[in-house]
């Protein structure tokens, strides 16, 4: 079979919902500690899957050697310091799948950029540097950033988490190292209740088991190569199981009612949970009015029912007060509340202190939010709860918020959209915190 | 860039394109339309940068789908260096008229007359000076969001930029202080004088763009397709011989069948050797390409590793 035949065989139309459709692109991030080889791994994936063009490859030759990390570290400050500051997005495709890689920084001070990349990822590859661990000792300590990043991606509900044990070319006994490190990772994941898809031995520098499978039994491992594994991971499932919730993004007004079968306004947005079709009753938040869905359009204005995760244009059977930021909801299902307990990933350079008022953005709705109480700060290495009066930059903690107007929320574990909000500083307008509803 | 293939000659069998169908295009289109609507809703005075090039024509196609023909809720803005290919400007004007869109054109030459743009020498490429004219236009119309057709696969600095990219009152991008962009919660709050650059096709690759052009049968300026052109070969590039870019002493002018992968200012855009006369043939060529779009065509990106980053910090797109 030629490459083109392979592409052809795999390029079937997407399933109706896109759920678990392996042909859909996989968005994954790489994370782990500084110098664990994240940028090198991405460079290796790109080069070995032949996704790097000659002029880009020529740009990363230094003294006759190819520095794969330079393929992704695109900012001059990153090249100067040899570190990754912000997420670089890279694209490549194999015969089986398209990939979008978010190369997230490892430094603690850039946690906000790592959280940014993780919030929309289908999978996370957490790199573990074998050479930095006391691998001869079965009871070794993992690095802080390994634990931290694993806990973060798990907290953000990245659906698939994979550990890639790297630099196994640089240890004397790679089989023993992989065995002991795997055991430590498994024990940590179990204790932290993190579901791990796989633990894969690799050498990003040498290209072992990254794209092409290593020799059978290398490090005692007989599973697929890292890329093989990524090709078969599921995309993030849409939240179709919950009741219908729809944040109104944009209200389109028509001067003539001939544009739609009913009414003069179309409410556009992306279905957060459940689905929408003509005939169902909806309640508008915050007005509380009720109406029946007369017409549903997809993102290109074709009439059809729309499931969670996709954009819809909704026309109601009567004129009700709906504007951007409002929600259309399945009736009698959601209880708006002025309060929420959240896990907060704090991103501002100024610490979070109780009593301050921020803007909160949820869906397309902006409301004022007050920090009522910092319940505790999480030790990001262990997730142990510590007393705290403030959350310093890059800290994570439990916080109680009160809102100026009621919001409908669900726990983040049930809905990423209803369960997530960002806090924006009212003075600097910076995005200061990411909140996940408990 | 997408995966390429070792086969140097990909056969042109008729049903190849059907086999290469890109189901991912629907997701990209939907994301782009979502972002275009978000801009319409979140900003008071947005504009869509429209050059008549393929990326802006893809965006315009998505805008047409998002809002309906004749209803694009923002003006189109073109910053004209005065060094454009006439085929492209004619096409740009025609397309804007067909769509019933307002087209605002601002000229680098006017900035030169005002003295806000000074050239080091008369035939210096004006591409980098577009930033000045652009910022003047932003000031003049008090635009709060400018939608651009940049893609992250084009260049390393672009690969780092957010979809909603905050710019300060000097139009500067501050890569170290980018706003976190979590889920699809776009923080579009501005201080007076600041604005956003918004990139709805960030996640598209060159191949995706061509596959979409082919699928949607989007009309493009003729220069994107193979045509005979007088060129000279210089530093590995095919430099078009025009009034603005004459052959240098000792250079041999030859006629070649070429097409443009990207269309910018005449003085810094080069075509590539190609017989591809349709979007379908370009899709196949793009799959087999082993040099990037910018690498093969842009004279101005080669100055230094960080030339795009530097220009973005100066207010460039």
XYZ file of C-alpha atoms in Angstrom:
755
model
C 0.000 0.000 0.000
C 1.385 3.436 -0.880
C 1.203 6.364 1.502
C -1.560 7.923 -0.542
C -3.597 4.720 -0.341
C -3.144 4.718 3.409
C -4.332 8.319 3.634
C -7.261 7.486 1.420
C -8.207 4.465 3.482
C -8.244 6.536 6.649
C -9.913 9.652 5.287
C -13.526 8.709 5.822
C -16.100 11.405 6.587
C -16.434 12.374 10.234
C -19.197 10.741 12.202
C -22.263 12.870 12.795
C -21.264 13.964 16.279
C -17.514 13.807 15.902
C -17.366 11.836 19.125
C -14.535 9.348 19.418
C -13.874 9.963 15.765
C -10.240 9.058 15.328
C -10.185 10.994 12.083
C -10.799 14.204 13.998
C -7.670 16.090 14.957
C -6.148 15.246 18.335
C -5.102 18.267 20.381
C -2.419 17.265 22.820
C 0.022 19.044 25.050
C 3.439 18.107 26.241
C 4.325 18.986 29.794
C 6.791 18.141 32.499
C 9.776 19.743 34.097
C 12.227 22.162 32.530
C 14.823 20.359 30.394
C 12.843 17.146 30.367
C 13.033 17.397 26.612
C 9.566 18.609 25.650
C 10.702 20.769 22.777
C 13.088 18.036 21.643
C 10.241 15.513 21.710
C 8.051 17.736 19.564
C 10.926 18.380 17.203
C 11.425 14.608 16.990
C 7.722 13.961 16.287
C 7.737 16.608 13.569
C 10.996 15.524 11.960
C 10.364 11.776 12.076
C 6.820 12.130 10.771
C 8.345 14.263 7.995
C 6.312 17.315 8.957
C 9.273 19.676 9.059
C 10.124 21.523 5.913
C 13.689 21.844 4.743
C 13.996 25.569 5.323
C 12.773 25.181 8.917
C 15.192 22.328 9.493
C 18.049 24.391 8.048
C 17.123 27.125 10.537
C 17.896 24.898 13.528
C 21.341 23.668 12.508
C 23.938 24.862 14.967
C 27.558 23.963 14.261
C 26.566 20.990 12.140
C 24.206 19.615 14.804
C 20.427 19.755 14.631
C 18.902 21.279 17.761
C 15.350 19.970 17.639
C 14.230 22.221 20.489
C 14.798 25.286 18.314
C 11.963 24.179 16.042
C 9.434 25.247 18.632
C 11.163 27.868 20.757
C 10.251 30.723 18.467
C 10.617 33.796 20.659
C 13.947 35.541 20.886
C 13.790 35.502 24.696
C 13.279 31.737 24.540
C 16.295 31.283 22.304
C 18.374 33.531 24.531
C 17.409 31.658 27.677
C 16.966 28.205 26.155
C 13.559 27.790 27.771
C 9.970 27.753 26.600
C 7.977 30.769 27.781
C 4.719 30.439 25.973
C 2.727 27.748 24.263
C 3.709 27.103 20.669
C 1.089 25.433 18.551
C 2.354 22.998 15.945
C 0.497 21.012 13.331
C 1.288 17.725 11.717
C -0.510 14.807 10.201
C 0.179 11.140 9.723
C -1.588 8.679 7.496
C -4.087 8.186 10.295
C -4.674 11.491 11.972
C -4.126 15.224 12.218
C -2.475 16.597 15.329
C -2.360 19.973 17.018
C 0.418 20.120 19.609
C 0.506 22.688 22.376
C 4.111 22.856 23.582
C 3.559 24.070 27.137
C 6.300 25.648 29.231
C 7.773 23.801 32.177
C 8.768 26.692 34.420
C 6.522 27.238 37.407
C 6.316 30.953 36.628
C 4.618 30.144 33.327
C 1.998 27.830 34.824
C -0.714 30.067 33.376
C 0.460 29.251 29.884
C 0.485 25.568 30.692
C -3.079 25.814 32.041
C -4.053 27.671 28.845
C -2.768 24.822 26.710
C -4.357 22.135 28.891
C -7.819 23.709 28.943
C -8.524 22.683 25.365
C -6.425 19.527 25.085
C -7.679 16.026 24.349
C -4.525 14.458 25.729
C -1.412 15.293 27.715
C 2.006 13.721 27.389
C 3.815 14.225 30.689
C 7.540 13.854 30.144
C 9.636 12.270 32.847
C 13.415 12.665 32.670
C 14.964 9.356 33.705
C 18.377 10.920 34.255
C 17.068 13.243 36.964
C 15.649 10.428 39.065
C 17.264 8.039 41.488
C 16.104 5.245 39.204
C 18.063 2.479 40.953
C 15.898 3.040 43.996
C 12.412 1.508 43.615
C 11.119 4.017 46.210
C 12.464 7.100 44.391
C 10.850 10.532 44.570
C 9.348 11.892 41.365
C 10.168 15.471 40.393
C 7.895 18.163 41.720
C 6.941 19.375 38.241
C 5.970 15.859 37.155
C 3.515 15.651 40.032
C 2.407 19.229 39.585
C 1.699 18.970 35.880
C -0.017 15.600 36.197
C -2.282 16.983 38.908
C -2.991 20.083 36.821
C -3.942 18.225 33.642
C -6.058 15.851 35.709
C -7.726 18.788 37.458
C -8.513 20.319 34.059
C -9.974 16.975 32.957
C -7.694 16.379 30.031
C -9.255 13.081 28.909
C -6.067 11.075 28.265
C -2.868 11.294 30.271
C 0.257 9.514 29.068
C 3.620 9.378 30.826
C 6.620 9.306 28.492
C 9.783 8.279 30.308
C 12.497 10.097 28.374
C 16.301 10.030 28.084
C 16.427 6.269 28.522
C 19.370 6.310 26.116
C 21.387 8.087 28.793
C 21.041 5.641 31.699
C 23.188 2.538 32.193
C 20.337 0.096 32.702
C 17.360 1.377 30.767
C 15.180 -1.640 31.580
C 15.671 -1.239 35.334
C 15.199 2.512 35.080
C 11.967 2.178 33.110
C 10.684 -0.528 35.444
C 11.323 1.472 38.620
C 10.129 4.779 37.211
C 6.947 3.117 35.892
C 6.276 1.704 39.327
C 6.749 5.121 40.945
C 4.458 6.780 38.375
C 1.804 4.122 38.846
C 1.899 4.496 42.616
C 1.682 8.279 42.370
C -1.208 8.138 39.863
C -3.148 5.725 42.044
C -2.660 7.858 45.140
C -3.718 11.004 43.259
C -6.616 9.203 41.516
C -5.266 9.984 38.067
C -6.289 7.602 35.298
C -3.237 6.998 33.141
C -3.607 5.683 29.583
C -0.053 4.444 29.213
C 3.548 4.719 30.372
C 5.892 4.674 27.380
C 9.709 4.521 27.323
C 11.332 6.856 24.792
C 14.461 8.698 23.801
C 13.414 11.925 22.101
C 17.046 12.752 21.317
C 17.737 9.446 19.559
C 14.204 9.017 18.265
C 13.671 5.670 19.993
C 10.032 4.625 20.308
C 8.731 8.103 19.475
C 7.522 7.615 15.896
C 8.905 4.196 15.084
C 8.477 1.404 17.605
C 11.683 0.448 19.391
C 13.144 -3.018 19.093
C 10.763 -5.517 20.604
C 11.192 -5.653 24.322
C 13.322 -2.508 24.657
C 13.214 -1.648 28.362
C 10.889 -4.615 28.717
C 8.205 -2.677 26.859
C 6.176 -4.281 24.087
C 3.452 -1.670 23.539
C 3.022 0.821 20.708
C 5.318 3.764 20.006
C 4.257 7.119 21.434
C 2.926 8.295 18.067
C 1.031 5.031 17.523
C -0.599 5.541 20.874
C -1.517 9.165 20.102
C -3.073 8.109 16.810
C -5.582 5.990 18.711
C -6.508 8.211 21.654
C -10.114 9.474 21.687
C -11.051 13.119 21.124
C -12.792 14.868 24.030
C -16.380 13.623 24.152
C -19.104 16.256 23.853
C -21.294 16.731 26.932
C -24.463 15.392 25.319
C -25.594 13.529 28.431
C -26.522 16.638 30.430
C -29.664 18.747 30.012
C -29.665 21.455 27.331
C -27.717 24.621 28.117
C -26.772 27.275 25.578
C -24.844 30.515 26.191
C -25.999 33.226 23.773
C -22.975 34.539 21.896
C -24.529 36.910 19.382
C -28.035 38.099 18.589
C -28.703 38.529 14.895
C -31.531 40.911 14.143
C -33.398 41.005 10.879
C -35.374 43.895 9.508
C -37.574 41.493 7.578
C -39.193 38.445 9.102
C -38.923 36.640 5.758
C -35.354 35.660 6.712
C -36.484 33.015 9.128
C -39.667 31.036 9.412
C -40.445 32.624 12.784
C -39.418 35.763 14.559
C -36.906 38.421 13.746
C -33.953 37.316 15.799
C -31.554 34.371 15.725
C -29.607 33.534 18.875
C -26.201 32.200 17.925
C -23.828 30.325 20.195
C -22.291 26.933 20.894
C -24.390 24.282 22.612
C -22.678 23.698 25.972
C -24.522 20.580 27.082
C -27.342 18.390 25.771
C -28.762 19.221 22.362
C -31.362 21.392 20.667
C -34.101 20.749 18.131
C -37.363 22.454 17.160
C -40.267 21.957 19.537
C -38.406 21.893 22.813
C -39.200 24.375 25.551
C -36.463 26.609 26.926
C -36.137 29.012 29.830
C -34.133 32.194 29.460
C -31.671 33.144 32.187
C -31.805 35.689 33.738
C -35.280 36.870 32.646
C -36.953 33.574 33.535
C -39.230 33.757 30.490
C -40.138 30.565 28.659
C -40.467 29.928 24.923
C -40.472 27.085 22.430
C -37.687 26.537 19.900
C -39.182 27.203 16.455
C -36.118 26.675 14.297
C -32.516 25.479 14.705
C -29.734 26.292 12.246
C -26.248 24.850 12.184
C -23.148 27.053 11.955
C -23.612 27.567 8.211
C -27.351 28.244 8.508
C -28.658 24.838 7.464
C -31.639 23.622 9.510
C -30.847 20.580 11.674
C -30.758 19.445 15.293
C -27.486 20.368 17.046
C -25.695 18.383 19.765
C -23.340 19.722 22.448
C -20.057 21.084 21.210
C -21.397 22.596 18.011
C -22.630 26.052 17.060
C -26.333 26.647 16.596
C -28.655 29.461 15.632
C -31.888 29.274 17.577
C -35.145 31.016 16.669
C -37.849 31.098 19.339
C -41.600 31.006 18.762
C -42.198 34.330 20.503
C -40.444 37.611 21.202
C -38.678 37.276 24.547
C -35.929 39.339 26.097
C -32.674 37.620 25.169
C -29.281 39.267 24.776
C -25.629 38.255 24.521
C -24.529 36.621 27.728
C -27.943 35.159 28.527
C -28.474 31.410 28.630
C -31.180 29.282 27.025
C -31.767 26.306 29.316
C -33.846 23.176 29.619
C -36.657 24.253 32.005
C -36.714 23.193 35.659
C -33.256 21.634 35.503
C -30.811 24.317 36.534
C -30.830 26.365 39.718
C -29.174 29.753 39.345
C -27.054 30.723 42.317
C -25.175 33.768 43.536
C -22.486 31.623 45.073
C -19.970 29.051 43.991
C -17.136 27.114 45.559
C -14.337 26.728 43.056
C -10.839 25.410 42.542
C -8.883 28.468 41.471
C -5.721 28.411 39.378
C -4.312 31.863 40.107
C -2.418 33.474 37.260
C -1.984 37.116 38.116
C 1.308 38.549 39.339
C -0.645 40.095 42.229
C -1.869 37.570 44.817
C -5.549 36.745 45.192
C -6.878 38.214 48.411
C -10.278 37.794 50.028
C -12.610 40.746 49.623
C -11.564 41.826 46.153
C -14.044 42.168 43.335
C -13.237 40.889 39.845
C -15.080 40.483 36.602
C -16.113 36.874 36.025
C -16.704 35.533 32.518
C -18.765 32.373 32.142
C -20.042 31.358 28.709
C -20.505 34.810 27.196
C -21.788 36.366 30.422
C -19.821 38.949 32.406
C -20.766 39.484 36.045
C -18.976 40.988 39.021
C -17.566 38.384 41.379
C -16.329 38.876 44.917
C -13.805 36.626 46.592
C -15.602 35.776 49.839
C -13.133 33.405 51.383
C -9.968 31.526 50.619
C -10.791 28.114 52.006
C -7.333 26.681 51.560
C -4.382 26.443 49.271
C -3.436 23.162 47.658
C 0.067 21.809 47.905
C 0.434 21.177 44.192
C 2.818 18.334 44.830
C 0.443 16.371 46.995
C -2.887 18.209 46.712
C -2.837 18.431 50.512
C -4.930 21.341 51.789
C -3.087 24.128 53.626
C -4.499 27.134 55.423
C -3.914 30.316 53.457
C -4.947 33.949 53.534
C -3.982 34.594 49.928
C -3.141 32.742 46.727
C 0.225 33.760 45.310
C 0.876 33.691 41.540
C 0.660 30.192 40.019
C -0.932 28.769 43.174
C -4.038 26.625 43.218
C -6.598 26.709 45.969
C -10.204 26.399 46.991
C -12.077 29.686 47.022
C -15.638 30.791 47.662
C -17.047 33.363 45.250
C -20.228 35.375 45.322
C -21.723 36.849 42.187
C -23.530 40.114 41.621
C -26.135 38.248 39.556
C -27.113 34.575 39.677
C -25.255 32.172 37.384
C -26.087 28.620 36.421
C -23.172 26.377 37.106
C -22.486 22.671 37.148
C -19.460 21.048 38.725
C -16.551 21.138 36.261
C -16.524 17.341 36.481
C -19.950 17.348 34.796
C -19.537 20.224 32.362
C -16.436 22.048 31.219
C -18.457 25.034 30.003
C -20.943 25.484 32.833
C -18.236 24.579 35.311
C -15.527 26.986 34.204
C -15.065 30.714 34.511
C -12.219 33.172 34.350
C -11.660 36.119 36.669
C -10.511 39.362 35.077
C -8.919 42.175 37.060
C -11.213 45.212 36.958
C -8.257 47.610 36.913
C -5.619 45.954 34.740
C -8.065 43.863 32.661
C -5.663 40.955 32.950
C -7.020 37.415 32.999
C -6.182 36.707 36.603
C -7.640 33.351 37.507
C -9.191 30.201 36.100
C -11.981 28.818 38.258
C -13.332 25.276 38.148
C -16.645 24.835 39.961
C -16.562 22.191 42.684
C 2.820 22.061 7.732
C 1.185 18.744 7.215
C 2.809 15.445 6.520
C 4.592 15.127 3.274
C 5.427 12.116 1.298
C 8.620 10.670 0.032
C 7.199 10.047 -3.391
C 8.581 12.843 -5.518
C 5.842 12.490 -8.083
C 2.382 12.079 -6.702
C 0.180 10.760 -9.469
C -2.679 12.968 -10.608
C -5.359 10.322 -10.597
C -8.789 11.921 -10.869
C -10.330 10.585 -7.667
C -7.281 11.407 -5.542
C -8.868 14.517 -4.114
C -11.956 12.651 -3.058
C -9.635 10.259 -1.258
C -7.826 13.140 0.418
C -11.067 14.535 1.801
C -10.256 16.432 4.956
C -13.005 15.875 7.526
C -11.137 18.215 9.844
C -12.143 21.149 7.580
C -15.654 21.198 9.040
C -14.258 21.660 12.545
C -11.912 24.419 11.343
C -14.733 26.209 9.531
C -16.956 26.000 12.588
C -14.241 27.362 14.874
C -13.542 30.240 12.469
C -17.202 31.181 12.233
C -17.517 31.034 16.036
C -14.621 33.497 16.348
C -15.957 35.810 13.624
C -19.292 35.999 15.460
C -17.542 36.570 18.782
C -15.786 39.604 17.300
C -19.075 40.943 15.938
C -20.635 40.611 19.382
C -17.796 41.599 21.701
C -16.384 44.694 20.004
C -17.839 48.033 19.034
C -15.676 48.899 16.036
C -14.046 45.841 14.493
C -12.641 45.585 10.972
C -11.465 42.683 8.848
C -8.059 43.027 7.216
C -8.597 42.118 3.597
C -5.781 41.977 1.078
C -7.367 39.893 -1.652
C -4.966 37.059 -0.758
C -6.018 33.432 -0.249
C -6.130 33.510 3.557
C -8.288 36.617 3.661
C -10.540 35.143 0.970
C -11.002 32.014 3.097
C -11.917 34.228 6.053
C -14.327 36.178 3.900
C -15.977 32.940 2.786
C -16.446 32.005 6.438
C -17.780 35.501 7.192
C -20.254 35.125 4.365
C -21.448 31.870 5.929
C -21.485 33.376 9.426
C -23.497 36.463 8.584
C -25.105 35.925 5.174
C -24.305 37.741 1.926
C -24.412 41.523 2.275
C -24.502 41.332 6.065
C -20.873 41.210 7.177
C -21.101 43.502 10.204
C -17.669 45.071 9.875
C -15.805 46.984 7.181
C -12.913 45.469 5.249
C -9.616 47.293 5.714
C -6.683 47.201 3.316
C -3.294 48.739 4.009
C -1.908 49.415 0.558
C 1.870 49.599 0.152
C 1.399 50.910 -3.394
C 3.391 47.893 -4.525
C 0.574 45.441 -5.071
C -0.001 43.235 -8.036
C -2.761 44.924 -10.083
C -4.549 41.579 -10.528
C -4.910 41.343 -6.759
C -6.220 44.856 -6.129
C -8.739 44.469 -8.969
C -9.876 41.169 -7.501
C -10.080 42.647 -4.007
C -12.336 45.494 -5.193
C -14.564 43.135 -7.176
C -14.989 40.753 -4.234
C -15.819 43.546 -1.771
C -18.435 44.873 -4.196
C -19.975 41.432 -4.716
C -20.304 40.987 -0.977
C -21.748 44.445 -0.472
C -19.026 45.098 2.095
C -17.538 48.472 2.959
C -13.887 48.597 1.850
C -11.530 51.066 3.527
C -8.118 51.520 1.916
C -5.248 53.378 3.557
C -1.967 53.965 1.767
C 1.615 53.702 3.023
C 2.400 56.474 0.534
C 0.129 58.840 2.509
C 2.104 58.022 5.643
C 5.274 58.797 3.695
C 3.788 62.151 2.667
C 2.895 62.858 6.293
C 6.435 61.969 7.249
C 5.395 59.189 9.613
C 7.064 56.638 7.335
C 10.623 57.362 6.238
C 12.331 54.957 3.881
C 16.059 54.315 4.296
C 16.358 54.216 0.524
C 13.696 54.706 -2.181
C 13.366 51.068 -3.254
C 13.276 49.636 0.255
C 10.435 47.093 0.676
C 7.454 48.809 2.286
C 5.990 45.726 3.907
C 7.362 46.441 7.366
C 6.152 50.044 7.162
C 2.551 48.847 6.833
C 2.478 48.755 10.645
C 2.667 52.554 10.809
C -0.161 53.077 8.329
C -2.191 50.360 10.032
C -1.816 51.993 13.452
C -2.784 55.342 11.900
C -5.926 53.738 10.456
C -6.730 52.168 13.844
C -6.414 55.616 15.387
C -8.459 57.306 12.679
C -11.404 54.891 12.876
C -10.906 54.011 16.559
C -10.976 50.315 15.658
C -11.001 48.069 18.724
C -10.440 44.745 16.967
C -8.720 43.880 13.721
C -9.341 40.455 12.266
C -6.410 39.021 10.349
C -5.802 35.875 8.334
C -2.503 34.859 9.958
C -1.958 31.179 10.596
C 0.174 29.630 13.310
C 1.812 27.257 10.850
C 3.342 30.147 8.915
C 6.085 31.122 11.270
C 7.457 30.439 14.756
C 6.419 33.738 16.324
C 2.903 33.312 14.953
C 2.809 29.812 16.476
C 3.014 31.483 19.890
C 0.261 34.016 19.458
C -3.189 33.742 21.008
C -6.331 33.793 18.854
C -7.400 37.008 20.625
C -4.113 38.876 20.810
C -4.022 41.906 23.036
C -2.134 44.946 21.725
C -1.196 47.980 23.770
C -1.745 51.575 22.732
C 1.359 51.378 20.531
C -0.070 48.317 18.803
C 2.667 46.208 20.331
C 2.464 42.489 20.942
C 3.998 41.505 24.258
C 4.786 37.831 23.992
C 5.796 37.453 27.638
C 2.593 39.048 28.906
C -0.027 37.331 26.774
C -3.399 36.843 28.381
C -4.091 33.220 29.229
C -6.701 31.921 26.779
C -8.658 29.268 28.628
C -11.341 27.100 27.071
C -13.231 29.456 24.754
C -13.521 32.194 27.365
C -12.050 35.148 25.485
C -11.209 38.116 27.694
C -11.846 41.000 25.300
C -11.679 43.832 27.832
C -9.690 46.856 26.736
C -8.240 50.009 28.194
C -8.734 53.161 26.108
C -6.355 53.202 23.141
C -5.702 49.477 23.198
C -7.027 47.026 20.655
C -7.093 43.348 19.745
C -5.791 41.463 16.767
C -7.958 38.423 16.184
C -6.859 35.423 14.136
C -9.839 33.195 13.281
C -7.823 30.847 11.050
C -4.972 30.379 13.540
C -5.362 26.603 13.500
C -5.499 26.176 9.721
C -2.458 24.994 7.790
C -1.550 25.911 4.220
C -2.894 22.527 3.121
C -6.185 23.072 4.977
C -6.560 26.451 3.229
C -6.078 24.914 -0.210
C -8.368 21.997 0.534
C -11.037 24.456 1.670
C -10.552 26.622 -1.435
C -10.972 23.493 -3.523
C -13.993 22.236 -1.572
C -15.799 25.565 -1.532
C -14.705 26.544 -5.038
C -13.465 29.908 -3.789
C -12.382 32.237 -6.596
C -8.815 33.581 -6.212
C -6.664 36.085 -8.074
C -5.213 34.365 -11.156
C -1.636 34.750 -9.876
C -2.162 31.841 -7.480
C -2.328 29.511 -10.468
C 0.398 28.601 -12.945
C 1.203 31.319 -15.454
C 4.285 32.235 -17.495
C 6.362 34.985 -15.889
C 9.736 36.625 -16.418
C 11.966 35.903 -13.430
C 15.555 35.896 -12.303
C 16.959 33.362 -9.865
C 18.450 35.037 -6.813
C 19.591 33.339 -3.575
C 17.392 30.332 -4.277
C 14.277 32.435 -4.879
C 12.514 33.139 -8.169
C 12.391 36.935 -8.195
C 9.722 38.344 -10.513
C 11.039 40.920 -12.952
C 8.797 43.980 -12.669
C 9.235 47.742 -12.893
C 9.769 47.738 -9.135
C 12.077 44.732 -9.113
C 14.231 44.918 -12.242
C 16.921 42.379 -13.023
C 20.330 43.290 -11.636
C 23.436 43.542 -13.777
C 24.612 40.115 -14.834
C 21.338 38.345 -13.982
C 19.700 36.264 -16.669
C 15.985 36.885 -17.210
C 14.092 33.724 -18.089
C 10.421 32.930 -18.542
C 9.055 30.173 -16.339
C 5.721 28.615 -15.512
C 5.173 29.784 -11.936
C 2.515 30.411 -9.314
C 2.443 32.394 -6.074
C 1.982 30.546 -2.774
C 1.529 33.843 -0.980
C 0.774 37.297 -2.369
C 2.076 40.363 -0.627
C 4.026 43.387 -1.633
C 5.597 42.936 -5.118
C 9.017 43.813 -3.774
C 9.177 40.925 -1.345
C 6.980 38.143 -2.745
C 8.350 35.452 -5.014
C 6.532 32.782 -7.019
C 7.426 29.091 -7.114
C 8.110 26.856 -10.083
C 4.811 25.057 -10.704
C 2.496 23.783 -13.411
C -0.484 23.622 -11.002
C -3.451 25.283 -12.683
C -6.272 24.351 -10.297
C -6.829 24.292 -6.547
C -6.929 20.497 -6.757
C -3.481 20.382 -8.309
C -2.175 22.818 -5.694
C -3.497 20.580 -2.907
C -1.441 17.735 -4.342
C 1.630 19.941 -4.735
C 1.263 21.252 -1.188
C 1.220 17.690 0.140
C 4.530 17.059 -1.582
C 6.145 20.427 -0.786
C 9.302 20.305 1.276
C 9.862 24.037 1.726
C 7.521 26.233 3.746
C 5.277 28.863 2.248
C 7.347 31.716 3.613
C 10.682 30.016 3.056
C 10.030 29.641 -0.632
C 8.449 32.983 -1.285
C 9.318 35.748 1.130
C 12.395 37.875 0.865
C 11.661 39.819 4.031
C 11.471 36.984 6.579
C 15.009 35.839 6.108
C 16.775 38.739 7.771
C 16.930 37.096 11.177
C 15.363 34.302 13.167
C 13.220 36.745 15.041
C 12.263 39.180 12.260
C 8.546 38.372 12.467
C 8.565 38.611 16.268
C 10.302 41.969 16.082
C 7.820 43.285 13.565
C 4.876 42.038 15.619
C 6.286 43.835 18.632
C 6.344 46.947 16.449
C 2.664 46.603 15.697
C 2.755 44.362 12.645
C 0.204 41.621 12.170
